PDB file of C-alpha atoms in Angstrom:
ATOM      1  CA  MET A   1     -18.293 -17.178  16.425  1.00  0.00           C
ATOM      2  CA  ASN A   2     -17.993 -13.566  17.961  1.00  0.00           C
ATOM      3  CA  LYS A   3     -15.163 -11.136  17.415  1.00  0.00           C
ATOM      4  CA  THR A   4     -13.502 -11.843  20.926  1.00  0.00           C
ATOM      5  CA  THR A   5     -13.477 -15.542  20.183  1.00  0.00           C
ATOM      6  CA  ILE A   6     -12.022 -15.029  16.652  1.00  0.00           C
ATOM      7  CA  THR A   7      -9.238 -12.832  18.066  1.00  0.00           C
ATOM      8  CA  ASP A   8      -8.416 -15.189  21.026  1.00  0.00           C
ATOM      9  CA  ILE A   9      -8.143 -18.368  18.822  1.00  0.00           C
ATOM     10  CA  PHE A  10      -6.050 -16.679  16.203  1.00  0.00           C
ATOM     11  CA  LEU A  11      -3.772 -15.237  18.824  1.00  0.00           C
ATOM     12  CA  ASP A  12      -3.282 -18.461  20.598  1.00  0.00           C
ATOM     13  CA  ASN A  13      -2.383 -20.249  17.305  1.00  0.00           C
ATOM     14  CA  LEU A  14       0.044 -17.479  16.285  1.00  0.00           C
ATOM     15  CA  LYS A  15       1.780 -17.815  19.746  1.00  0.00           C
ATOM     16  CA  GLU A  16       1.794 -21.613  19.388  1.00  0.00           C
ATOM     17  CA  GLU A  17       4.029 -21.463  16.297  1.00  0.00           C
ATOM     18  CA  SER A  18       6.431 -19.029  17.852  1.00  0.00           C
ATOM     19  CA  THR A  19       9.118 -20.576  20.104  1.00  0.00           C
ATOM     20  CA  ARG A  20       9.799 -17.282  21.671  1.00  0.00           C
ATOM     21  CA  TYR A  21       6.338 -16.304  22.553  1.00  0.00           C
ATOM     22  CA  ARG A  22       4.593 -19.510  22.888  1.00  0.00           C
ATOM     23  CA  GLN A  23       4.345 -19.264  26.723  1.00  0.00           C
ATOM     24  CA  LEU A  24       3.401 -15.543  26.775  1.00  0.00           C
ATOM     25  CA  GLU A  25       0.353 -15.213  29.100  1.00  0.00           C
ATOM     26  CA  THR A  26      -2.314 -13.039  27.478  1.00  0.00           C
ATOM     27  CA  THR A  27      -5.515 -13.827  29.305  1.00  0.00           C
ATOM     28  CA  GLN A  28      -5.122 -10.455  31.298  1.00  0.00           C
ATOM     29  CA  TYR A  29      -4.949  -8.500  27.978  1.00  0.00           C
ATOM     30  CA  THR A  30      -7.613  -6.251  26.697  1.00  0.00           C
ATOM     31  CA  ILE A  31      -9.020  -6.889  23.205  1.00  0.00           C
ATOM     32  CA  SER A  32      -7.107  -3.928  21.929  1.00  0.00           C
ATOM     33  CA  GLU A  33      -3.818  -5.171  23.343  1.00  0.00           C
ATOM     34  CA  LYS A  34      -4.511  -8.579  21.870  1.00  0.00           C
ATOM     35  CA  LYS A  35      -4.961  -7.162  18.416  1.00  0.00           C
ATOM     36  CA  SER A  36      -1.712  -5.165  18.789  1.00  0.00           C
ATOM     37  CA  LEU A  37       0.100  -8.372  19.763  1.00  0.00           C
ATOM     38  CA  ILE A  38      -1.453 -10.195  16.769  1.00  0.00           C
ATOM     39  CA  ARG A  39      -0.227  -7.430  14.393  1.00  0.00           C
ATOM     40  CA  SER A  40       3.295  -7.568  16.062  1.00  0.00           C
ATOM     41  CA  LEU A  41       3.602 -11.383  15.775  1.00  0.00           C
ATOM     42  CA  MET A  42       2.550 -11.083  12.157  1.00  0.00           C
ATOM     43  CA  ASN A  43       5.024  -8.253  11.601  1.00  0.00           C
ATOM     44  CA  ILE A  44       8.054 -10.227  12.946  1.00  0.00           C
ATOM     45  CA  ARG A  45       7.077 -13.468  11.373  1.00  0.00           C
ATOM     46  CA  MET A  46       9.638 -14.551   8.770  1.00  0.00           C
ATOM     47  CA  PRO A  47       8.412 -15.878   5.460  1.00  0.00           C
ATOM     48  CA  LYS A  48       7.752 -19.577   5.937  1.00  0.00           C
ATOM     49  CA  ASN A  49       5.191 -22.317   5.522  1.00  0.00           C
ATOM     50  CA  ILE A  50       1.729 -21.345   6.614  1.00  0.00           C
ATOM     51  CA  SER A  51      -0.499 -24.199   7.848  1.00  0.00           C
ATOM     52  CA  ASP A  52      -4.047 -24.373   6.396  1.00  0.00           C
ATOM     53  CA  LYS A  53      -5.501 -24.021   9.862  1.00  0.00           C
ATOM     54  CA  LEU A  54      -3.483 -20.867  10.715  1.00  0.00           C
ATOM     55  CA  LEU A  55      -4.309 -19.454   7.314  1.00  0.00           C
ATOM     56  CA  HIS A  56      -8.051 -19.976   7.831  1.00  0.00           C
ATOM     57  CA  LEU A  57      -7.980 -18.457  11.291  1.00  0.00           C
ATOM     58  CA  GLN A  58      -6.014 -15.505   9.939  1.00  0.00           C
ATOM     59  CA  ASP A  59      -8.356 -14.864   7.028  1.00  0.00           C
ATOM     60  CA  ASN A  60     -11.382 -14.977   9.370  1.00  0.00           C
ATOM     61  CA  TYR A  61      -9.814 -12.529  11.627  1.00  0.00           C
ATOM     62  CA  LEU A  62      -8.584 -10.062   9.104  1.00  0.00           C
ATOM     63  CA  GLN A  63     -11.913 -10.121   7.220  1.00  0.00           C
ATOM     64  CA  GLU A  64     -13.687  -9.434  10.514  1.00  0.00           C
ATOM     65  CA  GLU A  65     -11.325  -6.469  11.068  1.00  0.00           C
ATOM     66  CA  LEU A  66     -11.940  -5.210   7.457  1.00  0.00           C
ATOM     67  CA  MET A  67     -15.648  -5.197   8.035  1.00  0.00           C
ATOM     68  CA  THR A  68     -15.323  -3.286  11.242  1.00  0.00           C
ATOM     69  CA  LYS A  69     -13.085  -0.626   9.504  1.00  0.00           C
ATOM     70  CA  GLY A  70     -15.426  -0.511   6.477  1.00  0.00           C
ATOM     71  CA  ILE A  71     -14.686  -0.746   2.734  1.00  0.00           C
ATOM     72  CA  ILE A  72     -14.577   2.225   0.523  1.00  0.00           C
ATOM     73  CA  THR A  73     -15.711   1.541  -3.042  1.00  0.00           C
ATOM     74  CA  LEU A  74     -14.921   3.739  -5.985  1.00  0.00           C
ATOM     75  CA  SER A  75     -18.409   5.018  -6.175  1.00  0.00           C
ATOM     76  CA  ASN A  76     -17.845   6.442  -2.649  1.00  0.00           C
ATOM     77  CA  ILE A  77     -14.893   8.555  -3.803  1.00  0.00           C
ATOM     78  CA  PRO A  78     -15.666  11.901  -5.807  1.00  0.00           C
ATOM     79  CA  THR A  79     -13.583  12.924  -8.685  1.00  0.00           C
ATOM     80  CA  ILE A  80     -11.577  16.254  -8.325  1.00  0.00           C
ATOM     81  CA  LYS A  81     -14.234  17.802 -10.770  1.00  0.00           C
ATOM     82  CA  GLU A  82     -16.963  16.945  -8.254  1.00  0.00           C
ATOM     83  CA  GLN A  83     -14.879  17.583  -5.052  1.00  0.00           C
ATOM     84  CA  LEU A  84     -12.666  20.574  -6.036  1.00  0.00           C
ATOM     85  CA  ASN A  85     -14.362  21.918  -9.012  1.00  0.00           C
ATOM     86  CA  SER A  86     -11.075  21.286 -10.950  1.00  0.00           C
ATOM     87  CA  LYS A  87     -10.989  22.529 -14.453  1.00  0.00           C
ATOM     88  CA  SER A  88      -8.224  20.165 -15.453  1.00  0.00           C
ATOM     89  CA  PHE A  89      -8.810  18.186 -18.629  1.00  0.00           C
ATOM     90  CA  PHE A  90      -8.433  15.061 -16.532  1.00  0.00           C
ATOM     91  CA  ALA A  91     -10.740  16.037 -13.657  1.00  0.00           C
ATOM     92  CA  GLU A  92     -13.283  13.325 -14.132  1.00  0.00           C
ATOM     93  CA  LYS A  93     -10.444  10.598 -14.043  1.00  0.00           C
ATOM     94  CA  VAL A  94      -8.638  11.721 -10.935  1.00  0.00           C
ATOM     95  CA  SER A  95      -9.632  11.714  -7.175  1.00  0.00           C
ATOM     96  CA  LEU A  96      -8.098  12.859  -3.965  1.00  0.00           C
ATOM     97  CA  TRP A  97      -8.983  10.807  -0.869  1.00  0.00           C
ATOM     98  CA  GLN A  98      -7.720  11.074   2.654  1.00  0.00           C
ATOM     99  CA  GLY A  99      -7.792   7.966   4.803  1.00  0.00           C
ATOM    100  CA  ASP A 100      -6.496   4.365   5.310  1.00  0.00           C
ATOM    101  CA  ILE A 101      -5.458   3.039   1.892  1.00  0.00           C
ATOM    102  CA  THR A 102      -6.194  -0.589   3.082  1.00  0.00           C
ATOM    103  CA  ARG A 103      -9.956   0.195   3.096  1.00  0.00           C
ATOM    104  CA  LEU A 104     -10.112   0.987  -0.748  1.00  0.00           C
ATOM    105  CA  LYS A 105     -11.884  -1.458  -2.948  1.00  0.00           C
ATOM    106  CA  VAL A 106     -10.044  -0.686  -6.203  1.00  0.00           C
ATOM    107  CA  ASP A 107      -8.154  -2.660  -8.721  1.00  0.00           C
ATOM    108  CA  ALA A 108      -4.802  -1.835  -7.094  1.00  0.00           C
ATOM    109  CA  ILE A 109      -3.236   0.076  -4.351  1.00  0.00           C
ATOM    110  CA  VAL A 110       0.339   1.224  -4.276  1.00  0.00           C
ATOM    111  CA  ASN A 111       2.678   0.169  -1.495  1.00  0.00           C
ATOM    112  CA  ALA A 112       5.844   2.193  -0.602  1.00  0.00           C
ATOM    113  CA  ALA A 113       8.282  -0.757  -0.051  1.00  0.00           C
ATOM    114  CA  ASN A 114      11.852  -0.995   1.019  1.00  0.00           C
ATOM    115  CA  SER A 115      14.639  -2.562  -1.092  1.00  0.00           C
ATOM    116  CA  GLN A 116      14.146  -5.975   0.846  1.00  0.00           C
ATOM    117  CA  MET A 117      10.525  -5.980  -0.638  1.00  0.00           C
ATOM    118  CA  LEU A 118       9.382  -8.260   2.424  1.00  0.00           C
ATOM    119  CA  GLY A 119       7.404  -5.686   4.300  1.00  0.00           C
ATOM    120  CA  CYS A 120       8.168  -3.944   7.526  1.00  0.00           C
ATOM    121  CA  PHE A 121       9.381  -6.219  10.452  1.00  0.00           C
ATOM    122  CA  ILE A 122       9.131  -3.459  13.112  1.00  0.00           C
ATOM    123  CA  PRO A 123       6.059  -4.407  15.321  1.00  0.00           C
ATOM    124  CA  CYS A 124       3.036  -2.083  14.749  1.00  0.00           C
ATOM    125  CA  HIS A 125       5.251   0.505  12.812  1.00  0.00           C
ATOM    126  CA  PRO A 126       3.123   3.356  11.398  1.00  0.00           C
ATOM    127  CA  CYS A 127       4.508   3.042   7.900  1.00  0.00           C
ATOM    128  CA  ILE A 128       2.284   2.226   5.033  1.00  0.00           C
ATOM    129  CA  ASP A 129       4.388  -0.952   4.183  1.00  0.00           C
ATOM    130  CA  ASN A 130       3.576  -2.320   7.588  1.00  0.00           C
ATOM    131  CA  ALA A 131      -0.172  -1.379   7.395  1.00  0.00           C
ATOM    132  CA  ILE A 132      -0.519  -3.028   4.008  1.00  0.00           C
ATOM    133  CA  HIS A 133       1.186  -6.217   4.963  1.00  0.00           C
ATOM    134  CA  SER A 134      -0.767  -6.344   8.271  1.00  0.00           C
ATOM    135  CA  THR A 135      -4.020  -6.097   6.519  1.00  0.00           C
ATOM    136  CA  ALA A 136      -3.298  -8.278   3.546  1.00  0.00           C
ATOM    137  CA  GLY A 137      -2.099 -11.137   5.732  1.00  0.00           C
ATOM    138  CA  MET A 138       0.968 -13.452   5.814  1.00  0.00           C
ATOM    139  CA  GLN A 139       0.360 -14.515   2.214  1.00  0.00           C
ATOM    140  CA  LEU A 140       1.569 -11.267   0.966  1.00  0.00           C
ATOM    141  CA  ARG A 141       5.100 -11.607   2.608  1.00  0.00           C
ATOM    142  CA  ALA A 142       5.331 -15.167   1.253  1.00  0.00           C
ATOM    143  CA  GLU A 143       4.586 -14.026  -2.190  1.00  0.00           C
ATOM    144  CA  CYS A 144       6.962 -11.059  -2.068  1.00  0.00           C
ATOM    145  CA  ASN A 145       9.634 -13.640  -0.714  1.00  0.00           C
ATOM    146  CA  HIS A 146       8.998 -15.893  -3.643  1.00  0.00           C
ATOM    147  CA  ILE A 147       9.460 -13.142  -6.076  1.00  0.00           C
ATOM    148  CA  MET A 148      12.672 -11.899  -4.403  1.00  0.00           C
ATOM    149  CA  ASN A 149      14.132 -15.481  -4.325  1.00  0.00           C
ATOM    150  CA  GLN A 150      13.504 -15.788  -8.012  1.00  0.00           C
ATOM    151  CA  ARG A 151      15.322 -12.545  -8.674  1.00  0.00           C
ATOM    152  CA  LYS A 152      18.226 -13.445  -6.282  1.00  0.00           C
ATOM    153  CA  THR A 153      18.600 -16.698  -8.365  1.00  0.00           C
ATOM    154  CA  GLN A 154      18.838 -14.573 -11.458  1.00  0.00           C
ATOM    155  CA  TYR A 155      20.793 -11.606 -10.264  1.00  0.00           C
ATOM    156  CA  GLY A 156      22.721 -12.916  -7.265  1.00  0.00           C
ATOM    157  CA  LYS A 157      22.107 -13.516  -3.495  1.00  0.00           C
ATOM    158  CA  SER A 158      22.891  -9.942  -2.667  1.00  0.00           C
ATOM    159  CA  TYR A 159      20.117  -8.662  -4.911  1.00  0.00           C
ATOM    160  CA  LYS A 160      17.986  -5.801  -3.623  1.00  0.00           C
ATOM    161  CA  GLU A 161      15.012  -4.205  -5.417  1.00  0.00           C
ATOM    162  CA  PRO A 162      16.126  -1.110  -7.259  1.00  0.00           C
ATOM    163  CA  THR A 163      14.558   2.310  -6.754  1.00  0.00           C
ATOM    164  CA  GLY A 164      11.591   3.091  -9.258  1.00  0.00           C
ATOM    165  CA  THR A 165      10.462  -0.515 -10.294  1.00  0.00           C
ATOM    166  CA  ALA A 166       7.009  -1.778  -9.950  1.00  0.00           C
ATOM    167  CA  THR A 167       6.122  -5.257  -8.746  1.00  0.00           C
ATOM    168  CA  LEU A 168       2.590  -6.682  -8.811  1.00  0.00           C
ATOM    169  CA  THR A 169       1.281  -9.061  -6.101  1.00  0.00           C
ATOM    170  CA  LYS A 170      -2.122 -10.265  -5.167  1.00  0.00           C
ATOM    171  CA  GLY A 171      -4.178  -8.309  -2.483  1.00  0.00           C
ATOM    172  CA  TYR A 172      -5.185 -11.334  -0.258  1.00  0.00           C
ATOM    173  CA  ASN A 173      -7.298 -10.034   2.513  1.00  0.00           C
ATOM    174  CA  LEU A 174      -7.249  -6.458   1.321  1.00  0.00           C
ATOM    175  CA  PRO A 175     -10.362  -5.333  -0.643  1.00  0.00           C
ATOM    176  CA  CYS A 176      -8.259  -4.411  -3.535  1.00  0.00           C
ATOM    177  CA  ASN A 177      -7.351  -7.064  -6.239  1.00  0.00           C
ATOM    178  CA  TYR A 178      -3.627  -6.164  -6.396  1.00  0.00           C
ATOM    179  CA  VAL A 179      -0.784  -4.404  -4.637  1.00  0.00           C
ATOM    180  CA  ILE A 180       1.822  -2.616  -6.711  1.00  0.00           C
ATOM    181  CA  HIS A 181       5.049  -2.424  -4.744  1.00  0.00           C
ATOM    182  CA  THR A 182       7.566   0.329  -5.549  1.00  0.00           C
ATOM    183  CA  VAL A 183      10.837   1.303  -3.832  1.00  0.00           C
ATOM    184  CA  GLY A 184      10.973   5.162  -3.638  1.00  0.00           C
ATOM    185  CA  PRO A 185      14.061   7.279  -3.364  1.00  0.00           C
ATOM    186  CA  ILE A 186      15.554   8.189   0.111  1.00  0.00           C
ATOM    187  CA  CYS A 187      16.154  11.773   0.614  1.00  0.00           C
ATOM    188  CA  PHE A 188      18.159  12.409   3.680  1.00  0.00           C
ATOM    189  CA  GLY A 189      20.220  15.369   2.221  1.00  0.00           C
ATOM    190  CA  SER A 190      19.348  18.034  -0.238  1.00  0.00           C
ATOM    191  CA  LEU A 191      16.967  17.267  -3.106  1.00  0.00           C
ATOM    192  CA  THR A 192      18.552  16.556  -6.359  1.00  0.00           C
ATOM    193  CA  GLU A 193      17.434  16.075 -10.037  1.00  0.00           C
ATOM    194  CA  ASP A 194      18.379  12.376  -9.817  1.00  0.00           C
ATOM    195  CA  LEU A 195      16.189  11.885  -6.735  1.00  0.00           C
ATOM    196  CA  CYS A 196      13.237  13.648  -8.556  1.00  0.00           C
ATOM    197  CA  LYS A 197      13.795  11.417 -11.624  1.00  0.00           C
ATOM    198  CA  ASP A 198      13.791   8.306  -9.485  1.00  0.00           C
ATOM    199  CA  LEU A 199      10.443   9.298  -7.917  1.00  0.00           C
ATOM    200  CA  GLN A 200       9.086  10.051 -11.368  1.00  0.00           C
ATOM    201  CA  ASN A 201      10.170   6.563 -12.502  1.00  0.00           C
ATOM    202  CA  CYS A 202       8.097   5.020  -9.580  1.00  0.00           C
ATOM    203  CA  TYR A 203       4.863   6.696 -10.792  1.00  0.00           C
ATOM    204  CA  GLU A 204       5.659   6.042 -14.430  1.00  0.00           C
ATOM    205  CA  ASN A 205       6.503   2.283 -13.958  1.00  0.00           C
ATOM    206  CA  ILE A 206       3.424   1.750 -11.787  1.00  0.00           C
ATOM    207  CA  LEU A 207       1.156   3.186 -14.432  1.00  0.00           C
ATOM    208  CA  LYS A 208       2.837   1.005 -17.081  1.00  0.00           C
ATOM    209  CA  CYS A 209       2.204  -1.941 -14.722  1.00  0.00           C
ATOM    210  CA  CYS A 210      -1.472  -0.863 -14.731  1.00  0.00           C
ATOM    211  CA  ILE A 211      -1.642  -0.972 -18.485  1.00  0.00           C
ATOM    212  CA  THR A 212       0.231  -4.204 -18.817  1.00  0.00           C
ATOM    213  CA  ASN A 213      -2.121  -5.922 -16.383  1.00  0.00           C
ATOM    214  CA  HIS A 214      -5.354  -4.351 -17.353  1.00  0.00           C
ATOM    215  CA  ILE A 215      -5.769  -2.459 -14.115  1.00  0.00           C
ATOM    216  CA  LYS A 216      -8.548   0.109 -14.364  1.00  0.00           C
ATOM    217  CA  SER A 217      -8.335   1.878 -10.946  1.00  0.00           C
ATOM    218  CA  VAL A 218      -5.316   2.471  -8.908  1.00  0.00           C
ATOM    219  CA  ALA A 219      -4.629   4.342  -5.654  1.00  0.00           C
ATOM    220  CA  PHE A 220      -1.368   6.001  -5.054  1.00  0.00           C
ATOM    221  CA  CYS A 221       0.076   6.475  -1.692  1.00  0.00           C
ATOM    222  CA  CYS A 222       2.493   9.471  -1.190  1.00  0.00           C
ATOM    223  CA  ILE A 223       5.611   7.571  -2.170  1.00  0.00           C
ATOM    224  CA  SER A 224       8.886   8.347  -0.353  1.00  0.00           C
ATOM    225  CA  THR A 225       7.287  11.185   1.824  1.00  0.00           C
ATOM    226  CA  GLY A 226       7.243   9.268   5.067  1.00  0.00           C
ATOM    227  CA  GLU A 227      10.268   7.394   6.289  1.00  0.00           C
ATOM    228  CA  PHE A 228      12.243   8.214   3.020  1.00  0.00           C
ATOM    229  CA  HIS A 229      12.013  12.138   3.727  1.00  0.00           C
ATOM    230  CA  PHE A 230      11.146  13.275   0.169  1.00  0.00           C
ATOM    231  CA  PRO A 231       9.660  16.856   0.481  1.00  0.00           C
ATOM    232  CA  ASN A 232       5.927  16.481   0.343  1.00  0.00           C
ATOM    233  CA  ASP A 233       5.131  19.480  -2.009  1.00  0.00           C
ATOM    234  CA  LYS A 234       7.742  18.457  -4.575  1.00  0.00           C
ATOM    235  CA  ALA A 235       6.697  14.818  -4.433  1.00  0.00           C
ATOM    236  CA  ALA A 236       2.918  15.855  -5.098  1.00  0.00           C
ATOM    237  CA  GLN A 237       4.032  17.868  -8.105  1.00  0.00           C
ATOM    238  CA  ILE A 238       6.033  14.811  -9.483  1.00  0.00           C
ATOM    239  CA  ALA A 239       3.034  12.676  -8.850  1.00  0.00           C
ATOM    240  CA  TRP A 240       0.580  14.957 -10.724  1.00  0.00           C
ATOM    241  CA  HIS A 241       3.034  15.644 -13.570  1.00  0.00           C
ATOM    242  CA  SER A 242       3.492  11.877 -14.046  1.00  0.00           C
ATOM    243  CA  VAL A 243      -0.110  11.010 -13.828  1.00  0.00           C
ATOM    244  CA  SER A 244      -1.387  13.913 -16.210  1.00  0.00           C
ATOM    245  CA  HIS A 245       1.254  13.044 -18.869  1.00  0.00           C
ATOM    246  CA  PHE A 246       0.297   9.380 -18.577  1.00  0.00           C
ATOM    247  CA  LEU A 247      -3.400  10.368 -19.124  1.00  0.00           C
ATOM    248  CA  GLU A 248      -2.545  12.367 -22.262  1.00  0.00           C
ATOM    249  CA  THR A 249      -1.784   9.041 -23.906  1.00  0.00           C
ATOM    250  CA  TYR A 250      -3.732   6.428 -21.976  1.00  0.00           C
ATOM    251  CA  ASN A 251      -6.840   8.265 -20.890  1.00  0.00           C
ATOM    252  CA  ASN A 252      -9.091   5.503 -22.422  1.00  0.00           C
ATOM    253  CA  CYS A 253      -7.158   2.682 -20.674  1.00  0.00           C
ATOM    254  CA  ILE A 254      -7.966   3.534 -17.030  1.00  0.00           C
ATOM    255  CA  GLU A 255     -11.087   4.538 -15.194  1.00  0.00           C
ATOM    256  CA  ARG A 256      -9.769   6.313 -12.126  1.00  0.00           C
ATOM    257  CA  ILE A 257      -6.501   7.348 -10.403  1.00  0.00           C
ATOM    258  CA  ILE A 258      -6.616   8.231  -6.736  1.00  0.00           C
ATOM    259  CA  PHE A 259      -4.214  10.203  -4.830  1.00  0.00           C
ATOM    260  CA  ASN A 260      -4.598   8.845  -1.352  1.00  0.00           C
ATOM    261  CA  VAL A 261      -3.282  10.939   1.387  1.00  0.00           C
ATOM    262  CA  PHE A 262      -3.117  10.297   5.231  1.00  0.00           C
ATOM    263  CA  THR A 263      -2.269  13.680   6.739  1.00  0.00           C
ATOM    264  CA  ASP A 264      -3.992  17.013   6.641  1.00  0.00           C
ATOM    265  CA  ASN A 265      -0.828  18.567   5.302  1.00  0.00           C
ATOM    266  CA  ASP A 266      -0.743  16.278   2.246  1.00  0.00           C
ATOM    267  CA  ARG A 267      -4.384  16.792   1.588  1.00  0.00           C
ATOM    268  CA  LYS A 268      -4.031  20.599   1.561  1.00  0.00           C
ATOM    269  CA  ILE A 269      -0.866  20.195  -0.772  1.00  0.00           C
ATOM    270  CA  TYR A 270      -2.884  18.163  -3.247  1.00  0.00           C
ATOM    271  CA  GLU A 271      -6.003  20.171  -2.971  1.00  0.00           C
ATOM    272  CA  ASN A 272      -4.026  23.429  -3.968  1.00  0.00           C
ATOM    273  CA  LEU A 273      -2.197  21.527  -6.699  1.00  0.00           C
ATOM    274  CA  LEU A 274      -5.374  19.887  -8.261  1.00  0.00           C
ATOM    275  CA  ARG A 275      -7.685  22.693  -7.764  1.00  0.00           C
ATOM    276  CA  ASN A 276      -5.457  25.234  -9.521  1.00  0.00           C
ATOM    277  CA  ASP A 277      -4.265  23.034 -12.313  1.00  0.00           C
ATOM    278  CA  ASN A 278      -5.223  24.204 -15.823  1.00  0.00           C
ATOM    279  CA  HIS A 279      -3.751  21.313 -17.726  1.00  0.00           C
ATOM    280  CA  ILE A 280      -4.898  21.242 -21.239  1.00  0.00           C
ATOM    281  CA  LYS A 281      -4.422  18.135 -23.365  1.00  0.00           C
ATOM    282  CA  ASN A 282      -1.950  18.587 -26.166  1.00  0.00           C
TER     283      ASN A 282
END
């Protein structure tokens, strides 16, 4: 079955389960437009039962898309010692990589979630939450929904995930084994010590989650710097401070920590920070 056929069949079945879009005529759409529509329909789909047929079609489609994008393994990512000639004590444990985090074949990637913890419902929104859920597949929203329903049973129906926690799920169609979801602080006004502490908690709890679940390699996104408007340079400083102090104690428990950046600006911020760091283990 070729790529066009896989796309057409999955799109038709996605439309079929949607009352609103079942009659939408798509024969005139380009392959690119069809893929955008597939992502949109997945984005707006509420967590509900997924038939075995739809799941099979989705997984075939997403795996084909992943092969087209290409998978990046840990061996393809240099350490900051190799890449930046960093003199940091932890230079062989840390990497900086620019690109699409959903391509990384590592133990876990980090998702910057919102307090609903169900992924982004805005069609084709450019946030990392949308990208991760779109690539992982509908199973990820279903698992997150199951977790949140359990927490609502325990804490009340109005429960929302607090800032700074770390929640582990499977990776499904992502090349990584797991996704660690965290809700970062929202910074719409001036930056405060409390907001900085909240962001530090995100990194510290994610790293604790790695230890608890024997995760040896983890890729961090730039938590809170997108839709949540945390200043990029300060966020990078907090990220590196949290990671370096973690490695002081747990250096032997993890093989690689990756700072994943998407923009040139974030790459430059991390390059300057990591290249010039002279952190010496206490």
